[in-house]
Short mmCIF file of C-alpha atoms in Angstrom, two decimals:
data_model
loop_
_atom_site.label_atom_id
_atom_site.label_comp_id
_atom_site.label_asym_id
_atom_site.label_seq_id
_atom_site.Cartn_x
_atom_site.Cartn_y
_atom_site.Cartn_z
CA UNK A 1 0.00 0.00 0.00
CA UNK A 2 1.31 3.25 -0.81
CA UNK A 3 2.12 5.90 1.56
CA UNK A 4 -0.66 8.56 0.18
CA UNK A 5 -3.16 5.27 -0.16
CA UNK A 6 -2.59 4.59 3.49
CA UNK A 7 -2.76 8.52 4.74
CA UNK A 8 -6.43 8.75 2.74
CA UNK A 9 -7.46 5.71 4.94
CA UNK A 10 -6.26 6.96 8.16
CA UNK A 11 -7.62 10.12 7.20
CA UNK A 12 -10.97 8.75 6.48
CA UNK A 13 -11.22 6.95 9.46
CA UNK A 14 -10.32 9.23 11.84
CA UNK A 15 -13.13 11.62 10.78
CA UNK A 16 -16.12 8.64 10.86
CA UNK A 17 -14.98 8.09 13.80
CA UNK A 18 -13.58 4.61 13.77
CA UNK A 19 -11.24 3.23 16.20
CA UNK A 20 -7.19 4.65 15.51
CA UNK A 21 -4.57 2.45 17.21
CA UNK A 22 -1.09 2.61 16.64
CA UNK A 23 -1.15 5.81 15.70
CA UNK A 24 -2.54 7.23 19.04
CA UNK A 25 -0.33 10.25 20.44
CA UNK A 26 -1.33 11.45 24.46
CA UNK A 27 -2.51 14.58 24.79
CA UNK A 28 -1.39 16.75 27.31
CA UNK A 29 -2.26 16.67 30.60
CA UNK A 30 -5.32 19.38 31.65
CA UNK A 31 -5.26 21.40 35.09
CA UNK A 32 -6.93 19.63 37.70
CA UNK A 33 -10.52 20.70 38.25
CA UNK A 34 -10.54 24.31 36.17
CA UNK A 35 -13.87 26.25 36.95
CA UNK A 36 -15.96 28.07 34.58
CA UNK A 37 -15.19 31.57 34.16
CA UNK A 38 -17.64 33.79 33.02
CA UNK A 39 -17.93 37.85 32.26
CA UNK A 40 -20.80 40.21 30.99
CA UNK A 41 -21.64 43.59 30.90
CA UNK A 42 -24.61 42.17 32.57
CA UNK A 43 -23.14 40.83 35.81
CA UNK A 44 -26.10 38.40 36.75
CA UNK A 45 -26.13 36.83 33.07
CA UNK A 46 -22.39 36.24 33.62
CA UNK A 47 -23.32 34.58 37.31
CA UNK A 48 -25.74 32.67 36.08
CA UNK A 49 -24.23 31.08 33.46
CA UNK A 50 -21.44 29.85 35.49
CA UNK A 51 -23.69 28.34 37.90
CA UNK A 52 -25.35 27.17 34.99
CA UNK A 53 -22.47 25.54 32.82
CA UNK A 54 -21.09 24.46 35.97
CA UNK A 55 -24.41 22.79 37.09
CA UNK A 56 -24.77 21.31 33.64
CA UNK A 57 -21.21 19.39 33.49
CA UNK A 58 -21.39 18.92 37.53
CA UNK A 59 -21.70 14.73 36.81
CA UNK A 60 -20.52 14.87 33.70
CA UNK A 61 -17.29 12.14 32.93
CA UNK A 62 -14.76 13.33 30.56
CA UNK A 63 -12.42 16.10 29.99
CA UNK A 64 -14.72 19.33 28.80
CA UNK A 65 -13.73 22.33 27.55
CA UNK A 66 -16.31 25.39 26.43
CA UNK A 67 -16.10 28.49 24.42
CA UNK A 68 -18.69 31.10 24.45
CA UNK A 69 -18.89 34.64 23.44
CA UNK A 70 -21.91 37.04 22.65
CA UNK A 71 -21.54 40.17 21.15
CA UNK A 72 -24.68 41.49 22.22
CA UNK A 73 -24.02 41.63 25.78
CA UNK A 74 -20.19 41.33 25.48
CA UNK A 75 -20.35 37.86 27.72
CA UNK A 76 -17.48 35.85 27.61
CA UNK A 77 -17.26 32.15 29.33
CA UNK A 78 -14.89 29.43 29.00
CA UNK A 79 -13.16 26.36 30.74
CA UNK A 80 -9.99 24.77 29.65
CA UNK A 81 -9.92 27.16 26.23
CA UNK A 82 -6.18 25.98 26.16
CA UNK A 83 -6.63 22.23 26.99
CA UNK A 84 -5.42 20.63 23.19
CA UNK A 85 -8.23 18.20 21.14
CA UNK A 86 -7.67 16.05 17.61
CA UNK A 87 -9.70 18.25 15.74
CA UNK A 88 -11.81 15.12 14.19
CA UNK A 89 -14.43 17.07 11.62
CA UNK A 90 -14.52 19.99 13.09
CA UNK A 91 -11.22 21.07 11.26
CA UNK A 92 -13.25 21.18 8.51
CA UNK A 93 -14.49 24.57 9.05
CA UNK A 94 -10.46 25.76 8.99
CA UNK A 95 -9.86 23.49 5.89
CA UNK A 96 -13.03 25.97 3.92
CA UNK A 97 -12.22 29.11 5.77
CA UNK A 98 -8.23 28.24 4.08
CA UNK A 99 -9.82 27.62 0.41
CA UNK A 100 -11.47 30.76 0.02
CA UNK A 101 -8.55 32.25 2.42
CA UNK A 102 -6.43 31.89 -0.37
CA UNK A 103 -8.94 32.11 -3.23
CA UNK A 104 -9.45 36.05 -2.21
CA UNK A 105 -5.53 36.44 -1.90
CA UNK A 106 -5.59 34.99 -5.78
CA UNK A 107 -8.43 37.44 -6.54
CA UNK A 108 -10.31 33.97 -8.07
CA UNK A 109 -13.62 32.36 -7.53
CA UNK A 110 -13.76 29.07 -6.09
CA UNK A 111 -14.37 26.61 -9.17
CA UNK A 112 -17.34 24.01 -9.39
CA UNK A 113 -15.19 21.42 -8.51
CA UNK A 114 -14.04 22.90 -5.00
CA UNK A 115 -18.02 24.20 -4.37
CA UNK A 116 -18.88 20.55 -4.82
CA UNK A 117 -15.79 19.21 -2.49
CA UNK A 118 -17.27 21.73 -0.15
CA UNK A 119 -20.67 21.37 0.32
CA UNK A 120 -20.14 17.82 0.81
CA UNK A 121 -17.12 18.97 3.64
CA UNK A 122 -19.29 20.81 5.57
CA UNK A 123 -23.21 19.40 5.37
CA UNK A 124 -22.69 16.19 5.15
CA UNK A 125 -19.12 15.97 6.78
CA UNK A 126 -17.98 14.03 3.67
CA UNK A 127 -13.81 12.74 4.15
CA UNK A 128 -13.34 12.28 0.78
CA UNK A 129 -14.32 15.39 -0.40
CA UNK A 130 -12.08 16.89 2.89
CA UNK A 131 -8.83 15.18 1.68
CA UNK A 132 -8.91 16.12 -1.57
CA UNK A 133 -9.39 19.77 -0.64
CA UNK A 134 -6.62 19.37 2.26
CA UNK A 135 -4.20 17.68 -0.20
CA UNK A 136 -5.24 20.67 -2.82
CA UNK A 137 -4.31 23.27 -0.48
CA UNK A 138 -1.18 21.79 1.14
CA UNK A 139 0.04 22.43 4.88
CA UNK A 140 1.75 25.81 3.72
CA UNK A 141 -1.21 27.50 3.01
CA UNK A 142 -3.57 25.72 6.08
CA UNK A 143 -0.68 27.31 8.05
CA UNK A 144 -0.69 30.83 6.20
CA UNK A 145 -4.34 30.82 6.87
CA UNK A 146 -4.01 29.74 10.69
CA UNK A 147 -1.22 32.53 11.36
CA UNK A 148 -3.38 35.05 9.01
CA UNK A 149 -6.07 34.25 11.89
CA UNK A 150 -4.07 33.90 14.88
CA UNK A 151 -4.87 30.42 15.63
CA UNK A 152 -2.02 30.33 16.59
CA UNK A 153 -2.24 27.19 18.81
CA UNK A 154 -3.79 25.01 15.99
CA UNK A 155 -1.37 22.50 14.60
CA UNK A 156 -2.40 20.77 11.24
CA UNK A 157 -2.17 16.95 11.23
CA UNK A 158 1.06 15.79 9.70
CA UNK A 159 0.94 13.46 6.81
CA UNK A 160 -2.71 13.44 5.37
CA UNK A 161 -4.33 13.08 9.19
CA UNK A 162 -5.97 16.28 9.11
CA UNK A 163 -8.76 14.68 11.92
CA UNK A 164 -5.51 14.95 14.44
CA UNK A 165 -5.41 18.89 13.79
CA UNK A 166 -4.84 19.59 17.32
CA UNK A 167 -7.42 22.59 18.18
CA UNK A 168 -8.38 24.41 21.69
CA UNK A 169 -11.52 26.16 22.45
CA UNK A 170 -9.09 29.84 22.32
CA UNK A 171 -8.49 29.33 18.34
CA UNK A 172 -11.87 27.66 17.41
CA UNK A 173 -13.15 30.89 19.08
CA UNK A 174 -11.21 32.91 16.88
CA UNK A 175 -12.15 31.28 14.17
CA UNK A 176 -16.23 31.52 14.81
CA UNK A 177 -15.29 35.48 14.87
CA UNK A 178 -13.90 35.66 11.77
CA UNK A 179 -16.55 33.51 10.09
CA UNK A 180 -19.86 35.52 12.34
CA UNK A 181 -18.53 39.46 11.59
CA UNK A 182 -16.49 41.82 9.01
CA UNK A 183 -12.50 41.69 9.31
CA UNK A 184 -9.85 41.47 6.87
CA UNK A 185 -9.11 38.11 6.71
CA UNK A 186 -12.18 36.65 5.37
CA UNK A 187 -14.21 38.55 2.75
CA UNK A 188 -17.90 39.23 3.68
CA UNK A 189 -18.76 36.45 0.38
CA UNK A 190 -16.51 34.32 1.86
CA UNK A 191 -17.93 34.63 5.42
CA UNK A 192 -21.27 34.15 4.47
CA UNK A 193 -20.54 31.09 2.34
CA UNK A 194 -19.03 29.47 4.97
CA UNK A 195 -22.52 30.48 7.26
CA UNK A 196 -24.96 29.02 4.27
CA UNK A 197 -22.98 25.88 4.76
CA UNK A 198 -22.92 25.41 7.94
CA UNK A 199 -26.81 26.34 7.99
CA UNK A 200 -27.28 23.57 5.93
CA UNK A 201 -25.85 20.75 7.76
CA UNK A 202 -27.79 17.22 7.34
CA UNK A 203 -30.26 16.56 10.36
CA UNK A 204 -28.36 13.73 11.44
CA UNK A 205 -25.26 15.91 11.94
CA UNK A 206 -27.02 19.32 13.77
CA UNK A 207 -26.82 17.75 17.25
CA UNK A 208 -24.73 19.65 19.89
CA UNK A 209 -24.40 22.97 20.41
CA UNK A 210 -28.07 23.84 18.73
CA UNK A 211 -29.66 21.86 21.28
CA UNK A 212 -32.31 23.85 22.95
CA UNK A 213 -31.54 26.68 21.08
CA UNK A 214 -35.05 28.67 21.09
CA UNK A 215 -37.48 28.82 17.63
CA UNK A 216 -36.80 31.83 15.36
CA UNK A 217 -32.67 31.52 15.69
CA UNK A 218 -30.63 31.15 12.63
CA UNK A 219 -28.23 28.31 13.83
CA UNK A 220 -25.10 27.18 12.34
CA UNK A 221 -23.32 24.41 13.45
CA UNK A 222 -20.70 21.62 12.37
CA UNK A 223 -19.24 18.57 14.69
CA UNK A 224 -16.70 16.19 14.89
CA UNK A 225 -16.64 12.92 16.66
CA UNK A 226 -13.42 10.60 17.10
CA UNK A 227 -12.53 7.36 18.62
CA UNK A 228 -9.08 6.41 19.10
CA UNK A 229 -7.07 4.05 21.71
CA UNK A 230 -6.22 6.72 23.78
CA UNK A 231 -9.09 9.23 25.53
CA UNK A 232 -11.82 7.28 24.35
CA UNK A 233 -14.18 9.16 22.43
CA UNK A 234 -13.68 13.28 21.43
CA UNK A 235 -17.11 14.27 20.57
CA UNK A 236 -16.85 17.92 19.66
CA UNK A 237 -19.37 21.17 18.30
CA UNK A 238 -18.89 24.44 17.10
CA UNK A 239 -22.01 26.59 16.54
CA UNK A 240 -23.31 30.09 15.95
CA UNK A 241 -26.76 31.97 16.88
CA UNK A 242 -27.97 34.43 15.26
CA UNK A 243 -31.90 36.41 16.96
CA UNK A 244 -33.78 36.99 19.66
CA UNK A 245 -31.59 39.96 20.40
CA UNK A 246 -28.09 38.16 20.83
CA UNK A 247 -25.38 36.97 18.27
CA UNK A 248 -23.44 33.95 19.76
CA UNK A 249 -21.12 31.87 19.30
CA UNK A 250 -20.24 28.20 21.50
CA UNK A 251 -17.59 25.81 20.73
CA UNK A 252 -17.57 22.29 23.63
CA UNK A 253 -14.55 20.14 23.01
CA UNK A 254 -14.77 16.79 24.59
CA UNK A 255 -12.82 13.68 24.97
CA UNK A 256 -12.50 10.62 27.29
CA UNK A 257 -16.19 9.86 26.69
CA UNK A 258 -16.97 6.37 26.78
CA UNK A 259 -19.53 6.36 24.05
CA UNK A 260 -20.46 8.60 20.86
CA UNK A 261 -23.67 9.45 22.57
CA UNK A 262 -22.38 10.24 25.93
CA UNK A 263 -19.56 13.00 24.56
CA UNK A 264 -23.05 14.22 22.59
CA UNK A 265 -25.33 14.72 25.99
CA UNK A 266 -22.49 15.87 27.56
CA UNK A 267 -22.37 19.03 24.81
CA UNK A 268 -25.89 19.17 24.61
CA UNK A 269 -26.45 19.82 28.58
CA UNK A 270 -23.93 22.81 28.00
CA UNK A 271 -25.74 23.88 25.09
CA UNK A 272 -29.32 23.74 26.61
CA UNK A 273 -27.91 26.12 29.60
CA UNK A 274 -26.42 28.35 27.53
CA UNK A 275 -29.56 28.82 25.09
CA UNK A 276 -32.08 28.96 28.29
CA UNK A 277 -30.03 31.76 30.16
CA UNK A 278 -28.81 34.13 26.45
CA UNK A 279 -32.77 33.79 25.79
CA UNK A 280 -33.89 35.02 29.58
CA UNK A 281 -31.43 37.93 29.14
#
């Protein structure tokens, strides 16, 4: 078997989630027992959701980390946004946000061929279609686009494994900004493309961070789920909310769960706090 045969299978396991050994590298080590931190110009929205989050993760096994930031009250909550993930699918998001990235910089249009590879990336979180746009682009311009952003502690998976991106809840942040209002890294086409996408997600995949999120919001979401020999299952969601009076964004990164479905509930009981408390605000 070839070298790029066998990086394409790796590569397409690792973002269906099937079962990695031998290749399994130990992340690093997270403080013991972090607490949520929250702030808000509203200081009882900020209290609450920390009693909240915290309530909602209380029993929760696993390693969690949570990202949240809305720009309507300026509230800003997170726990372990520095503890280091494989990326699974959710690197996927980075992988479009690089095409058109670079596209822009090459004052070109993305071609049929790369819309296609794309929309099957992102709503149906097609591999496939993720490798040949991650083998397109190359690791020089995934890590133009990542400084370009200041991700700058999101490290690309070496040899075709782009599901063991390493991520953190700071960068995938970072990178929800970019994609949810104007800057000058992404174009405002390019920003919205990425939101259209990400709006149209498959059923199957819009668990997570939507859950509970209250009728009449535009929600945009796409997940990533992971097993491997080491830290069990990472089960992980990015999302953003658009109306009702807030614009939000939530990434949960999880690993050690023992199932598919548990990592899921776990993000889902964050998810329903967060949605409950924004909404009562």
């Amino acid at each position: 078997m070839t070298h790029r045969r066998r990086s394409a299978l790796v590569a397409t396991a690792l973002g269906t989630g099937f079962l990695i050994a031998g290749v399994a590298v130990a992340a690093p080590a997270s403080a013991a027992a972090p607490a949520v931190s929250c702030t808000s110009t509203k200081a009882a929205l900020a209290t609450k959701l920390k009693k909240d989050i915290t309530a909602a993760i209380a029993n929760r096994k696993g390693t969690i980390a949570v990202g949240l930031y809305d720009r309507s009250t300026k509230t800003t909550c997170t726990l372990r946004s520095t503890t280091r993930y494989d990326s699974a699918s959710t690197v996927k998001v980075t992988v479009l946000a690089t095409l058109l990235w670079d596209a822009k910089k090459h004052n070109r249009y993305l071609t049929t061929t790369e819309q296609t590879l794309a929309k099957a990336m992102i709503t149906k979180s097609d591999n496939d279609a993720t490798t040949r746009l991650w083998r397109q682009l190359g690791l020089t311009k995934i890590k133009g686009f990542l400084s370009a952003a200041g991700m700058t502690q999101t490290t690309p998976g070496a040899n075709g494994y782009w599901g063991l991106t390493q991520i953190d809840v700071h960068d995938e942040q970072k990178l929800l900004a970019l994609v949810t209002a104007k800057n000058t890294v992404l174009s405002d086409n390019s920003r919205a493309y990425i939101l259209k996408l990400m709006g149209q997600v498959i059923s199957s995949q819009r668990w997570g961070t939507p859950y509970g999120a209250p009728s009449g919001v535009a929600v945009h979401v796409k997940n990533g789920w992971l097993q491997r020999a080491t830290h069990g299952w990472r089960v992980h969601s990015l999302g953003t909310f658009t109306g009702g009076g807030h614009d939000y964004q939530m990434t949960v990164l999880t690993q050690d769960n023992s199932t598919m479905s548990y990592g899921i509930n776990t993000i889902q009981a964050v998810a329903k706090a967060v949605h409950k408390d924004l909404a009562a605000s």
